[in-house]
XYZ file of C-alpha atoms in Angstrom:
734
model
C 82.782 -79.565 -40.435
C 85.139 -82.539 -40.112
C 86.887 -83.644 -43.287
C 84.917 -86.896 -43.423
C 81.628 -85.073 -42.965
C 82.541 -82.548 -45.659
C 83.461 -85.294 -48.127
C 80.156 -87.071 -47.481
C 78.259 -83.827 -48.041
C 80.234 -83.109 -51.224
C 79.473 -86.605 -52.529
C 75.770 -86.109 -51.816
C 75.684 -82.708 -53.522
C 77.525 -84.070 -56.550
C 74.931 -86.801 -56.889
C 72.140 -84.226 -56.789
C 73.836 -82.018 -59.377
C 74.435 -85.042 -61.607
C 70.730 -85.839 -61.348
C 69.911 -82.273 -62.406
C 72.129 -82.605 -65.467
C 70.485 -85.908 -66.371
C 67.085 -84.260 -66.170
C 68.378 -81.320 -68.227
C 69.618 -83.690 -70.942
C 66.285 -85.490 -71.021
C 64.313 -82.254 -71.274
C 66.650 -80.982 -73.975
C 66.203 -84.140 -76.070
C 62.445 -84.024 -75.609
C 62.261 -80.334 -76.601
C 64.384 -80.888 -79.712
C 62.202 -83.825 -80.728
C 59.035 -81.756 -80.376
C 60.689 -78.889 -82.259
C 61.548 -81.079 -85.265
C 58.044 -82.584 -85.202
C 56.544 -79.092 -85.221
C 58.673 -78.169 -88.236
C 57.131 -81.088 -90.132
C 53.670 -79.771 -89.368
C 51.835 -82.908 -88.223
C 48.599 -81.656 -89.771
C 48.314 -78.550 -87.617
C 47.217 -75.212 -89.009
C 49.771 -72.695 -90.217
C 48.948 -70.432 -87.300
C 49.377 -73.188 -84.722
C 52.570 -74.462 -86.308
C 54.207 -71.021 -86.371
C 53.380 -70.433 -82.722
C 54.572 -73.879 -81.663
C 57.824 -73.711 -83.644
C 58.752 -70.353 -82.160
C 57.878 -71.441 -78.617
C 59.872 -74.660 -78.907
C 62.847 -72.845 -80.463
C 62.943 -70.602 -77.415
C 62.736 -73.618 -75.106
C 65.620 -75.347 -76.888
C 67.757 -72.215 -76.546
C 66.850 -71.921 -72.869
C 67.979 -75.481 -72.191
C 71.146 -75.167 -74.269
C 72.666 -72.420 -72.113
C 72.751 -74.344 -68.879
C 75.673 -76.753 -69.350
C 78.150 -74.639 -67.417
C 77.269 -74.046 -63.770
C 73.711 -75.273 -64.005
C 73.363 -75.189 -60.217
C 75.424 -72.778 -58.164
C 73.944 -72.877 -54.696
C 71.502 -74.021 -52.084
C 69.372 -72.378 -49.417
C 68.330 -74.049 -46.164
C 65.438 -72.342 -44.447
C 64.815 -72.092 -40.722
C 61.840 -74.408 -41.245
C 64.090 -77.086 -42.734
C 63.172 -76.608 -46.415
C 65.975 -76.956 -48.963
C 66.046 -75.098 -52.280
C 68.665 -75.373 -54.996
C 69.344 -72.248 -57.052
C 70.500 -72.323 -60.651
C 70.674 -70.809 -64.090
C 67.254 -72.142 -65.137
C 64.299 -73.812 -63.425
C 63.799 -77.601 -63.493
C 60.753 -79.436 -62.133
C 59.728 -82.940 -61.146
C 56.844 -83.630 -63.512
C 55.919 -86.778 -61.627
C 55.494 -84.994 -58.310
C 53.104 -82.128 -59.030
C 55.912 -80.135 -60.675
C 57.876 -79.803 -57.466
C 60.868 -77.525 -58.152
C 64.131 -79.427 -58.292
C 66.059 -76.312 -59.244
C 64.866 -72.717 -58.837
C 65.536 -70.213 -61.598
C 67.729 -67.473 -60.086
C 65.075 -64.915 -61.092
C 62.248 -66.613 -59.203
C 61.010 -64.754 -56.096
C 61.875 -67.741 -53.910
C 65.525 -67.473 -55.009
C 65.919 -63.875 -53.866
C 67.229 -64.708 -50.343
C 70.215 -66.405 -51.958
C 71.413 -62.916 -52.943
C 70.118 -60.676 -50.178
C 70.193 -62.709 -46.978
C 72.876 -61.569 -44.552
C 74.062 -62.595 -41.139
C 72.095 -59.736 -39.590
C 69.041 -60.127 -41.852
C 68.751 -63.821 -42.741
C 65.367 -63.682 -44.568
C 64.209 -66.774 -42.619
C 67.188 -68.709 -43.942
C 69.555 -70.775 -41.829
C 72.347 -71.436 -44.298
C 73.554 -70.403 -47.740
C 75.710 -72.936 -49.555
C 77.649 -71.821 -52.626
C 78.887 -74.346 -55.172
C 82.134 -74.073 -57.103
C 82.030 -76.054 -60.333
C 84.264 -76.754 -63.290
C 82.095 -77.546 -66.266
C 79.522 -80.083 -65.099
C 81.543 -81.262 -62.103
C 80.976 -79.862 -58.647
C 84.455 -79.242 -57.214
C 83.707 -77.879 -53.755
C 81.260 -75.826 -51.743
C 81.378 -73.217 -49.014
C 78.771 -72.600 -46.324
C 77.658 -69.371 -44.735
C 75.602 -69.682 -41.562
C 72.994 -66.931 -41.456
C 71.405 -65.247 -38.482
C 74.630 -64.468 -36.656
C 75.189 -60.715 -36.094
C 78.536 -59.281 -37.120
C 78.869 -61.128 -40.411
C 80.346 -59.239 -43.400
C 79.111 -60.122 -46.879
C 82.259 -58.604 -48.402
C 84.257 -61.477 -47.038
C 82.295 -63.843 -49.254
C 84.754 -66.376 -50.683
C 82.797 -66.987 -53.895
C 82.625 -63.271 -54.679
C 86.320 -62.685 -54.018
C 87.281 -65.706 -56.078
C 85.162 -64.464 -58.980
C 86.445 -60.885 -59.006
C 90.072 -61.946 -58.628
C 89.947 -64.639 -61.339
C 91.820 -63.946 -64.605
C 89.715 -62.279 -67.271
C 88.801 -64.007 -70.509
C 87.744 -62.618 -73.871
C 84.260 -61.523 -72.822
C 82.273 -60.346 -69.834
C 81.050 -63.113 -67.556
C 77.615 -63.268 -66.018
C 77.442 -62.759 -62.255
C 74.398 -64.917 -61.710
C 76.149 -66.957 -58.996
C 77.584 -63.975 -57.106
C 75.016 -61.168 -57.384
C 75.342 -58.901 -54.361
C 72.470 -57.408 -52.371
C 72.730 -53.867 -53.762
C 72.876 -55.313 -57.275
C 69.957 -57.664 -56.702
C 67.758 -54.783 -55.495
C 68.313 -53.010 -58.808
C 67.932 -56.131 -60.947
C 64.526 -56.929 -59.428
C 63.291 -53.334 -59.145
C 59.596 -53.248 -60.013
C 59.583 -50.082 -62.094
C 58.168 -50.247 -65.633
C 59.573 -46.910 -66.819
C 63.052 -45.405 -66.848
C 65.706 -46.577 -64.395
C 69.057 -44.804 -64.168
C 71.915 -46.876 -62.728
C 74.966 -44.781 -61.925
C 78.208 -46.122 -60.590
C 81.921 -45.562 -60.817
C 84.369 -47.884 -62.572
C 84.128 -51.538 -61.609
C 80.789 -51.307 -59.796
C 79.200 -53.799 -62.166
C 76.568 -51.425 -63.539
C 76.714 -52.938 -67.026
C 76.369 -56.537 -65.931
C 73.612 -55.523 -63.490
C 71.712 -53.888 -66.355
C 72.050 -57.040 -68.469
C 70.831 -59.246 -65.628
C 67.939 -56.835 -65.222
C 67.021 -57.472 -68.860
C 67.025 -61.216 -68.156
C 64.847 -60.614 -65.098
C 62.358 -58.459 -67.043
C 62.125 -61.080 -69.765
C 61.410 -63.658 -67.058
C 58.690 -61.609 -65.352
C 57.185 -59.790 -68.382
C 57.989 -62.120 -71.229
C 54.671 -61.811 -73.044
C 54.934 -58.021 -73.125
C 58.573 -57.780 -74.164
C 59.413 -60.858 -76.190
C 57.577 -60.123 -79.446
C 59.369 -56.797 -79.915
C 62.670 -57.579 -78.236
C 65.205 -55.534 -76.327
C 67.778 -53.078 -77.685
C 71.168 -52.719 -75.976
C 73.182 -49.645 -76.984
C 76.884 -49.496 -76.165
C 79.772 -47.118 -76.856
C 81.728 -49.109 -79.446
C 81.853 -52.492 -81.228
C 84.566 -53.838 -78.910
C 82.341 -53.184 -75.898
C 79.363 -54.899 -77.528
C 81.516 -57.897 -78.364
C 82.717 -57.933 -74.744
C 79.213 -58.032 -73.261
C 77.558 -60.041 -76.025
C 77.735 -63.412 -74.262
C 76.076 -62.418 -71.004
C 72.425 -62.544 -72.038
C 72.746 -65.708 -74.164
C 74.410 -67.356 -71.151
C 71.251 -66.497 -69.222
C 69.009 -68.009 -71.899
C 67.925 -64.758 -73.547
C 68.614 -64.220 -77.247
C 65.948 -61.778 -78.507
C 68.271 -58.847 -77.915
C 69.713 -56.459 -80.507
C 73.158 -54.973 -79.795
C 74.083 -51.663 -81.441
C 76.223 -48.579 -81.061
C 74.728 -45.157 -81.730
C 76.547 -45.366 -85.068
C 74.411 -48.378 -86.048
C 70.955 -46.943 -85.337
C 70.220 -46.150 -88.993
C 70.000 -49.446 -90.932
C 72.731 -49.786 -93.524
C 75.215 -47.619 -91.636
C 78.074 -48.806 -89.445
C 79.699 -45.568 -88.310
C 82.611 -45.327 -85.871
C 84.388 -42.059 -86.843
C 84.045 -39.143 -84.428
C 83.800 -35.390 -84.986
C 86.064 -32.822 -83.346
C 84.538 -31.701 -80.013
C 83.011 -28.454 -81.330
C 81.302 -30.098 -84.301
C 80.028 -32.918 -82.049
C 78.623 -30.357 -79.611
C 76.795 -28.480 -82.386
C 75.353 -31.613 -83.970
C 74.313 -33.051 -80.625
C 72.279 -30.033 -79.515
C 68.544 -29.855 -80.163
C 69.201 -26.507 -81.818
C 70.315 -28.480 -84.864
C 66.623 -29.249 -85.482
C 66.109 -25.648 -86.627
C 69.091 -26.000 -88.958
C 67.687 -29.176 -90.514
C 64.253 -27.619 -91.001
C 65.837 -24.543 -92.562
C 68.006 -26.689 -94.841
C 64.894 -28.444 -96.155
C 63.010 -25.175 -96.572
C 65.970 -23.783 -98.508
C 65.470 -26.525 -101.109
C 61.789 -25.578 -101.582
C 62.526 -22.839 -104.069
C 60.771 -20.200 -106.169
C 61.868 -19.598 -109.787
C 63.896 -16.437 -110.408
C 62.387 -16.321 -113.921
C 59.217 -18.049 -115.189
C 59.926 -21.611 -116.314
C 58.421 -22.414 -119.751
C 56.659 -25.754 -120.273
C 55.938 -26.547 -123.928
C 52.825 -28.645 -124.504
C 51.422 -29.874 -127.806
C 49.102 -26.905 -128.342
C 50.347 -24.239 -125.977
C 53.315 -23.095 -123.855
C 52.635 -22.400 -120.185
C 54.948 -20.994 -117.515
C 55.546 -21.643 -113.837
C 56.024 -18.216 -112.317
C 57.031 -17.246 -108.798
C 53.437 -16.551 -107.759
C 52.264 -20.017 -108.775
C 55.226 -21.707 -107.096
C 54.709 -19.678 -103.921
C 51.047 -20.658 -103.675
C 51.954 -24.322 -104.246
C 54.728 -24.101 -101.673
C 52.420 -22.626 -99.028
C 49.833 -25.351 -99.589
C 52.468 -28.104 -99.512
C 53.973 -26.812 -96.273
C 50.522 -26.359 -94.732
C 49.802 -30.058 -95.371
C 52.414 -30.863 -92.665
C 53.427 -33.920 -94.667
C 57.115 -34.866 -94.835
C 58.932 -32.988 -97.586
C 58.949 -35.759 -100.210
C 55.308 -36.648 -99.619
C 54.295 -32.976 -99.702
C 55.658 -32.838 -103.261
C 52.341 -34.407 -104.324
C 50.522 -31.342 -102.989
C 53.000 -28.989 -104.654
C 52.601 -30.799 -107.986
C 48.795 -30.797 -107.772
C 48.629 -27.042 -107.227
C 51.073 -26.276 -110.035
C 49.270 -28.725 -112.343
C 45.926 -27.101 -111.569
C 47.206 -23.590 -112.362
C 48.956 -24.643 -115.583
C 45.995 -26.629 -116.894
C 43.635 -23.741 -116.098
C 45.831 -21.385 -118.076
C 46.239 -23.835 -120.948
C 42.494 -24.508 -121.215
C 41.807 -20.786 -121.226
C 44.142 -20.284 -124.172
C 43.296 -23.393 -126.163
C 39.536 -22.985 -125.729
C 39.416 -19.231 -126.230
C 36.310 -18.354 -128.226
C 34.607 -21.729 -128.150
C 34.923 -23.280 -124.646
C 33.390 -21.859 -121.492
C 33.220 -23.110 -117.919
C 29.573 -23.817 -118.433
C 30.613 -26.797 -120.537
C 31.941 -28.652 -117.488
C 32.334 -32.018 -119.189
C 34.452 -30.656 -122.034
C 36.489 -28.536 -119.602
C 37.259 -31.511 -117.380
C 38.043 -33.772 -120.329
C 40.579 -31.240 -121.560
C 42.033 -30.945 -118.025
C 42.543 -34.724 -117.868
C 44.339 -34.712 -121.216
C 46.560 -31.804 -120.193
C 47.307 -33.343 -116.802
C 48.398 -36.576 -118.487
C 50.521 -34.579 -120.930
C 52.203 -32.685 -118.083
C 52.943 -35.930 -116.269
C 54.930 -37.140 -119.300
C 56.588 -33.788 -119.958
C 60.307 -33.844 -119.143
C 60.488 -30.051 -118.776
C 57.666 -30.134 -116.218
C 59.390 -32.913 -114.263
C 62.671 -30.982 -114.366
C 60.891 -27.877 -113.074
C 59.411 -29.846 -110.166
C 62.854 -31.274 -109.380
C 64.261 -27.755 -109.312
C 61.524 -26.213 -107.178
C 60.591 -29.165 -104.904
C 63.218 -31.903 -105.331
C 62.939 -35.396 -103.926
C 65.607 -35.449 -101.216
C 67.390 -38.196 -99.311
C 68.863 -37.691 -95.821
C 72.400 -38.426 -96.990
C 72.270 -36.129 -100.038
C 70.700 -33.258 -98.126
C 73.116 -33.447 -95.179
C 76.175 -33.927 -97.365
C 75.289 -30.971 -99.604
C 74.607 -28.848 -96.515
C 77.969 -29.608 -94.881
C 79.988 -28.979 -98.042
C 78.414 -25.625 -98.970
C 79.221 -22.474 -96.946
C 76.307 -20.753 -98.734
C 73.798 -23.411 -97.695
C 75.148 -23.430 -94.137
C 74.628 -19.673 -93.934
C 71.138 -19.950 -95.439
C 70.211 -22.553 -92.791
C 71.671 -20.481 -89.952
C 74.193 -23.232 -89.173
C 77.409 -22.995 -87.191
C 80.467 -22.808 -89.506
C 81.958 -25.697 -87.471
C 79.717 -28.003 -89.525
C 81.589 -27.307 -92.756
C 83.558 -30.198 -94.209
C 84.690 -31.272 -97.653
C 82.325 -33.116 -99.965
C 82.600 -36.883 -99.684
C 83.862 -36.903 -96.083
C 82.990 -39.992 -94.045
C 79.938 -39.978 -91.809
C 80.492 -39.626 -88.072
C 78.539 -40.984 -85.121
C 77.198 -37.460 -84.542
C 75.676 -37.524 -88.048
C 73.596 -40.636 -87.413
C 70.846 -38.983 -85.293
C 70.650 -36.176 -87.876
C 70.180 -38.686 -90.688
C 67.522 -40.433 -88.613
C 65.743 -37.124 -87.989
C 65.850 -36.290 -91.691
C 64.296 -39.655 -92.525
C 61.187 -38.456 -90.671
C 61.317 -34.886 -91.983
C 61.752 -35.978 -95.610
C 59.667 -39.123 -95.732
C 59.898 -41.699 -98.516
C 61.547 -41.110 -101.876
C 58.804 -41.498 -104.509
C 55.567 -40.047 -103.060
C 53.357 -42.301 -105.209
C 55.235 -45.417 -104.102
C 55.063 -44.136 -100.525
C 51.284 -43.851 -100.723
C 51.004 -47.391 -102.083
C 53.296 -48.666 -99.317
C 51.118 -46.973 -96.704
C 48.047 -48.681 -98.100
C 49.719 -52.085 -98.036
C 51.023 -51.449 -94.527
C 47.536 -50.521 -93.327
C 46.136 -53.743 -94.781
C 48.931 -55.797 -93.206
C 48.448 -54.132 -89.820
C 44.723 -54.844 -90.015
C 45.427 -58.474 -90.827
C 47.930 -58.720 -87.987
C 45.419 -57.146 -85.626
C 42.746 -59.665 -86.556
C 45.236 -62.498 -86.173
C 46.342 -61.286 -82.751
C 42.719 -60.849 -81.700
C 41.905 -64.406 -82.675
C 44.922 -65.728 -80.789
C 44.018 -63.680 -77.723
C 40.437 -64.956 -77.866
C 41.687 -68.512 -78.165
C 43.955 -68.036 -75.164
C 41.099 -66.674 -73.063
C 38.622 -69.425 -73.889
C 37.802 -71.836 -71.071
C 36.488 -75.341 -71.531
C 32.877 -74.159 -71.879
C 33.610 -71.685 -74.675
C 34.505 -72.337 -78.254
C 36.010 -70.339 -81.070
C 34.141 -70.386 -84.358
C 36.190 -72.130 -87.024
C 35.430 -69.408 -89.562
C 37.063 -66.834 -87.230
C 40.434 -68.544 -87.366
C 40.084 -69.318 -91.051
C 39.353 -65.647 -91.725
C 42.361 -64.567 -89.667
C 44.695 -67.026 -91.375
C 43.389 -66.028 -94.801
C 44.147 -62.389 -94.048
C 47.603 -63.282 -92.794
C 48.384 -65.272 -95.935
C 47.153 -62.450 -98.174
C 48.770 -59.473 -96.501
C 51.574 -60.663 -94.236
C 54.779 -61.917 -95.745
C 56.048 -64.881 -93.788
C 59.353 -63.513 -92.553
C 61.466 -66.420 -91.401
C 64.309 -64.272 -90.073
C 64.993 -64.211 -86.354
C 63.634 -61.258 -84.406
C 67.126 -59.801 -84.007
C 67.673 -59.727 -87.780
C 64.269 -58.210 -88.509
C 64.605 -55.538 -85.829
C 68.122 -54.474 -86.803
C 67.121 -54.036 -90.456
C 63.962 -52.014 -89.798
C 64.309 -48.342 -88.884
C 60.660 -48.254 -87.801
C 60.990 -51.192 -85.419
C 59.993 -50.342 -81.857
C 61.390 -52.143 -78.830
C 59.688 -52.894 -75.540
C 62.837 -52.160 -73.528
C 66.115 -50.365 -74.235
C 69.390 -50.520 -72.313
C 71.761 -47.588 -72.836
C 75.297 -48.088 -71.572
C 77.859 -45.296 -71.157
C 74.782 -43.103 -71.371
C 76.635 -40.010 -70.208
C 78.190 -39.817 -73.699
C 74.898 -39.544 -75.596
C 73.791 -36.207 -77.019
C 70.314 -34.694 -76.968
C 69.908 -35.798 -80.580
C 70.951 -39.372 -79.709
C 68.182 -39.483 -77.115
C 65.599 -38.404 -79.707
C 66.526 -41.430 -81.817
C 66.264 -43.821 -78.882
C 62.967 -42.426 -77.659
C 61.541 -43.048 -81.141
C 62.693 -46.637 -80.907
C 60.880 -47.169 -77.587
C 57.557 -45.289 -77.477
C 56.670 -47.124 -74.258
C 59.600 -45.349 -72.537
C 60.932 -48.463 -70.806
C 64.675 -47.915 -70.327
C 67.571 -49.052 -68.196
C 70.153 -46.273 -68.411
C 73.685 -46.995 -67.265
C 76.390 -44.402 -66.833
C 78.812 -42.389 -64.779
C 78.747 -38.615 -65.222
C 82.324 -38.428 -63.942
C 83.500 -40.414 -66.982
C 81.838 -38.164 -69.571
C 84.225 -37.261 -72.378
C 81.827 -36.109 -75.117
C 81.298 -32.365 -75.518
C 77.657 -33.150 -76.343
C 77.147 -35.611 -73.474
C 74.954 -35.433 -70.391
C 75.717 -33.156 -67.482
C 72.720 -34.257 -65.432
C 70.237 -37.101 -65.782
C 67.266 -34.853 -65.134
C 68.220 -32.594 -68.053
C 68.362 -35.627 -70.329
C 65.103 -37.220 -69.207
C 62.824 -34.312 -68.304
C 61.668 -33.689 -71.914
C 60.496 -37.306 -72.253
C 59.573 -38.688 -68.815
C 59.234 -35.704 -66.472
C 59.103 -36.928 -62.889
C 58.738 -40.546 -64.036
C 62.248 -41.893 -63.724
C 64.073 -43.401 -60.771
C 67.740 -43.293 -59.818
C 69.872 -45.969 -58.194
C 73.597 -45.926 -57.510
C 76.208 -48.642 -57.090
C 78.952 -47.826 -54.607
C 81.179 -50.906 -54.382
C 84.004 -51.439 -56.861
C 84.292 -55.139 -57.682
C 86.849 -54.734 -60.469
C 89.588 -52.336 -59.414
C 91.767 -53.288 -56.444
C 92.288 -50.684 -53.726
C 95.915 -50.041 -54.692
C 94.919 -48.945 -58.208
C 91.740 -47.152 -57.157
C 93.740 -44.924 -54.819
C 95.707 -43.631 -57.816
C 92.597 -43.199 -59.976
C 90.763 -41.408 -57.152
C 93.484 -38.734 -57.084
C 92.811 -38.010 -60.766
C 89.052 -37.942 -60.116
C 89.530 -35.467 -57.258
C 91.263 -33.000 -59.604
C 88.684 -32.859 -62.413
C 85.503 -33.830 -60.508
C 86.127 -32.946 -56.842
C 82.494 -33.362 -55.806
C 82.241 -37.033 -56.823
C 83.124 -39.845 -54.424
C 85.016 -42.766 -55.996
C 83.558 -46.251 -55.469
C 85.016 -48.273 -52.613
C 87.071 -51.262 -53.718
C 85.982 -54.601 -52.321
C 89.504 -56.041 -52.283
C 93.227 -55.414 -52.442
C 95.530 -57.309 -54.789
C 98.890 -56.834 -53.060
C 100.577 -55.376 -56.168
C 101.374 -51.668 -56.163
C 100.928 -49.775 -59.431
C 104.198 -48.394 -60.804
C 105.527 -45.656 -63.057
C 108.705 -45.277 -65.050
C 110.098 -42.308 -66.937
C 111.603 -43.147 -70.319
C 113.180 -41.301 -73.204
C 111.630 -41.187 -76.657
C 114.045 -43.895 -77.820
C 113.311 -46.144 -74.823
C 109.540 -45.976 -75.116
C 108.990 -48.676 -77.742
C 111.269 -51.150 -75.916
C 109.523 -50.453 -72.598
C 106.110 -51.155 -74.151
C 107.469 -54.350 -75.699
C 108.812 -55.471 -72.288
C 105.365 -55.085 -70.751
C 103.716 -57.018 -73.576
C 106.293 -59.809 -73.325
C 105.972 -60.034 -69.541
C 102.186 -60.375 -69.763
C 102.173 -62.776 -72.706
C 103.197 -65.675 -70.472
C 100.462 -65.064 -67.911
C 96.864 -66.192 -67.801
C 94.421 -63.387 -68.421
C 94.286 -60.291 -70.591
C 96.311 -57.109 -70.961
C 96.196 -53.855 -72.920
C 98.364 -50.848 -73.705
C 96.467 -47.527 -73.563
C 97.949 -44.340 -74.946
C 98.066 -41.738 -77.733
C 97.515 -43.003 -81.306
C 101.193 -42.700 -82.285
C 102.298 -45.182 -79.600
C 102.868 -48.584 -81.284
C 100.342 -51.163 -80.131
C 98.345 -48.718 -78.002
C 94.596 -48.168 -78.076
C 92.752 -45.031 -77.063
C 91.117 -44.960 -73.631
C 87.744 -44.351 -75.290
C 88.035 -47.742 -77.016
C 88.363 -49.510 -73.647
C 85.287 -47.998 -71.978
C 83.349 -50.697 -70.188
C 86.135 -53.251 -70.696
C 88.434 -54.802 -68.103
C 91.883 -56.384 -68.269
C 94.131 -58.167 -65.795
C 97.014 -55.827 -66.629
C 97.061 -52.313 -68.078
C 99.960 -50.166 -69.254
C 99.132 -46.459 -69.606
C 101.572 -44.646 -71.867
C 102.261 -40.902 -71.662
C 99.424 -39.858 -69.329
C 100.668 -36.267 -69.572
C 99.595 -36.181 -73.225
C 96.202 -37.720 -72.419
C 95.630 -35.054 -69.746
C 96.562 -32.263 -72.164
C 93.088 -32.579 -73.749
C 91.488 -30.701 -70.832
C 88.449 -32.116 -68.977
C 87.916 -34.620 -71.757
C 91.518 -35.804 -71.334
C 91.156 -36.098 -67.555
C 88.077 -38.287 -67.992
C 90.008 -40.422 -70.502
C 92.880 -40.896 -68.068
C 90.461 -41.848 -65.296
C 88.966 -44.475 -67.599
C 92.410 -45.783 -68.549
C 93.568 -46.163 -64.950
C 90.445 -48.059 -63.873
C 90.508 -50.829 -66.504
C 92.969 -53.021 -64.557
C 91.839 -55.821 -62.248
C 95.335 -56.804 -61.029
C 98.314 -54.831 -62.356
C 98.826 -51.249 -63.540
C 101.933 -49.618 -64.968
C 102.570 -46.129 -66.367
C 105.264 -44.996 -68.804
C 105.897 -41.276 -69.179
C 108.381 -39.106 -71.074
C 107.514 -35.748 -69.490
C 107.292 -35.195 -65.719
C 104.560 -37.273 -64.139
C 101.312 -35.334 -63.578
C 100.814 -34.360 -59.949
C 97.714 -36.508 -59.583
C 99.818 -39.623 -60.309
C 102.490 -39.064 -57.686
C 101.034 -41.960 -55.705
C 102.569 -44.422 -58.170
C 105.661 -46.364 -57.194
C 108.550 -44.856 -59.153
C 110.802 -47.577 -60.483
C 113.774 -47.455 -62.765
C 112.580 -50.520 -64.656
C 109.075 -51.761 -65.461
C 107.457 -53.941 -62.842
C 106.955 -57.470 -64.115
C 103.919 -59.613 -63.474
C 103.709 -60.254 -59.757
C 104.959 -56.840 -58.694
C 108.773 -57.202 -58.902
C 110.956 -55.072 -61.170
C 112.220 -56.798 -64.290
C 115.925 -57.479 -64.230
C 117.917 -56.688 -67.340
């Protein structure tokens, strides 16, 4: 295109984009006005106002995310139709809602991502916009339908992957590639496993899939939200902006250490303890630990009443224990059964002694009156309560697990591995969290009487909610010829006001604080690290079994982690999960990936590394230093990178000043990475090799390695330099 023609086209496209922003501003102002009016009520019913406020709040959030790169492209079809593709959909209300801007998730927008020169999807041209804020800077055209084209030469993609990194992960909505788009739009309601090596974009694909599912199945998912589970807080902070940038906010972000409300656990166990705790065999240990606390008295326990002393002997306690266990109630709730049996035996014995010679069973009224008095007296008797606490104590998950770990005798009684022993008061670890969650189910609530009352209130609230939902559903289904009886809605609202507390917290807050909350969809990132016990927790959180699972078995470092996806999923969704792989590395340049692939070949020879989409022109380097030179060499790297745009990190053992562990960088990316003492990282066996592989594949531009001992053989592909290589690939002069 001639320069003049290009400038005219650019001017025309800018005018169109400006018009889209004007319409966006108008819609945003209108939505905010309606939202504030709904808050005031305007005479509507409580039910209608709640529904309208929530719907308008979502609309305001949707419109607020679109300021940056509202429109990022255009499609011209063979038939001459033009469609603009953007972050959200905008329509011309005055022209039968003709689309002015297609939401990237709409079916009609799909060719923007999948059309190729060889398979144009009935499209003639794809135009990609490059914007800065609200201003369209330039555009590039790709003519479709010409054989021999190569999508990997796409200028927009290469510009995006080579751009300096910021503080958080960016969405890829403007540059989604065909293999990514196929996964994002996959029509599978169950479990999807996305596997890919470093830099393949599996995390960001999973997040865009969440946005797509919320677009296509919003009614099903929105009211219960989505849970995203990541490996550490830094990772969650890194990815936390992606979904809000796509207009989706009803998403809870957690690590496995956060899955029990009130806990924020980051400490890790040694490998052997983590392996033991992560295995399903720990379920037998937990059950045995509970059973060990359901005791029989070694000697009869005397209970002094006003007129008689009775005793709880081993036979009575054993009968009560059998009945309580047979009830199959959680331990704390089964205490009611245990207490009832013991109370019955003691009152029978007391009545027999007190009424000897004048009271017989034939006098049923007098017998039962005396039983009521004795039962009330036992309930207030401190010795009786103490006996119950000794024989069938109320237990909490934390107290039970802590007392188990710190007692060699209790560990032996429960048949536990000695690796579980630790001193009393030790901090919880991430491997403890699924055990605490399991114990919450096995033990049940604290006070059994309060628990029963809570269940009754919950049942009433659920009934009220069911009636309310039914009325709303009926209202939605009514056509113009039907009507809904006024008393139906009044009855539903009355129930809601009586039994349902009006919780004004956002869905994310309510879900995160409620252990019993269930999600409609769960994303699990770095899933290869999760143990069998971790999966039990997550399956409880999503009874509908709708998951997007993201991982790379080659990067597994946890002794309790997955060795195959089928082993993980077969107990829950046998034969009902699908697998997709990503093969193109968009993050790591070819020069760095060559080095990382040599490490991969040594510890996982059967796994193919992903193919890098680009080269950066900067060779990764290594430098051997003495112990005294190490700190200065690290400081030189940090100083060299401080003056450059982008991000950098030092990865190494914990005693290296300023270094972070490789495990803390999983899922993250940096423009420049310095790996310190790889020989020490590798010394941790297969786990260490996986850590080194992770460390080497975090860089998007520049990689350096400092080592004190001889360089491991797998890293001989590095350029050996006597001084660190500065930004840009040249050795620093000194």
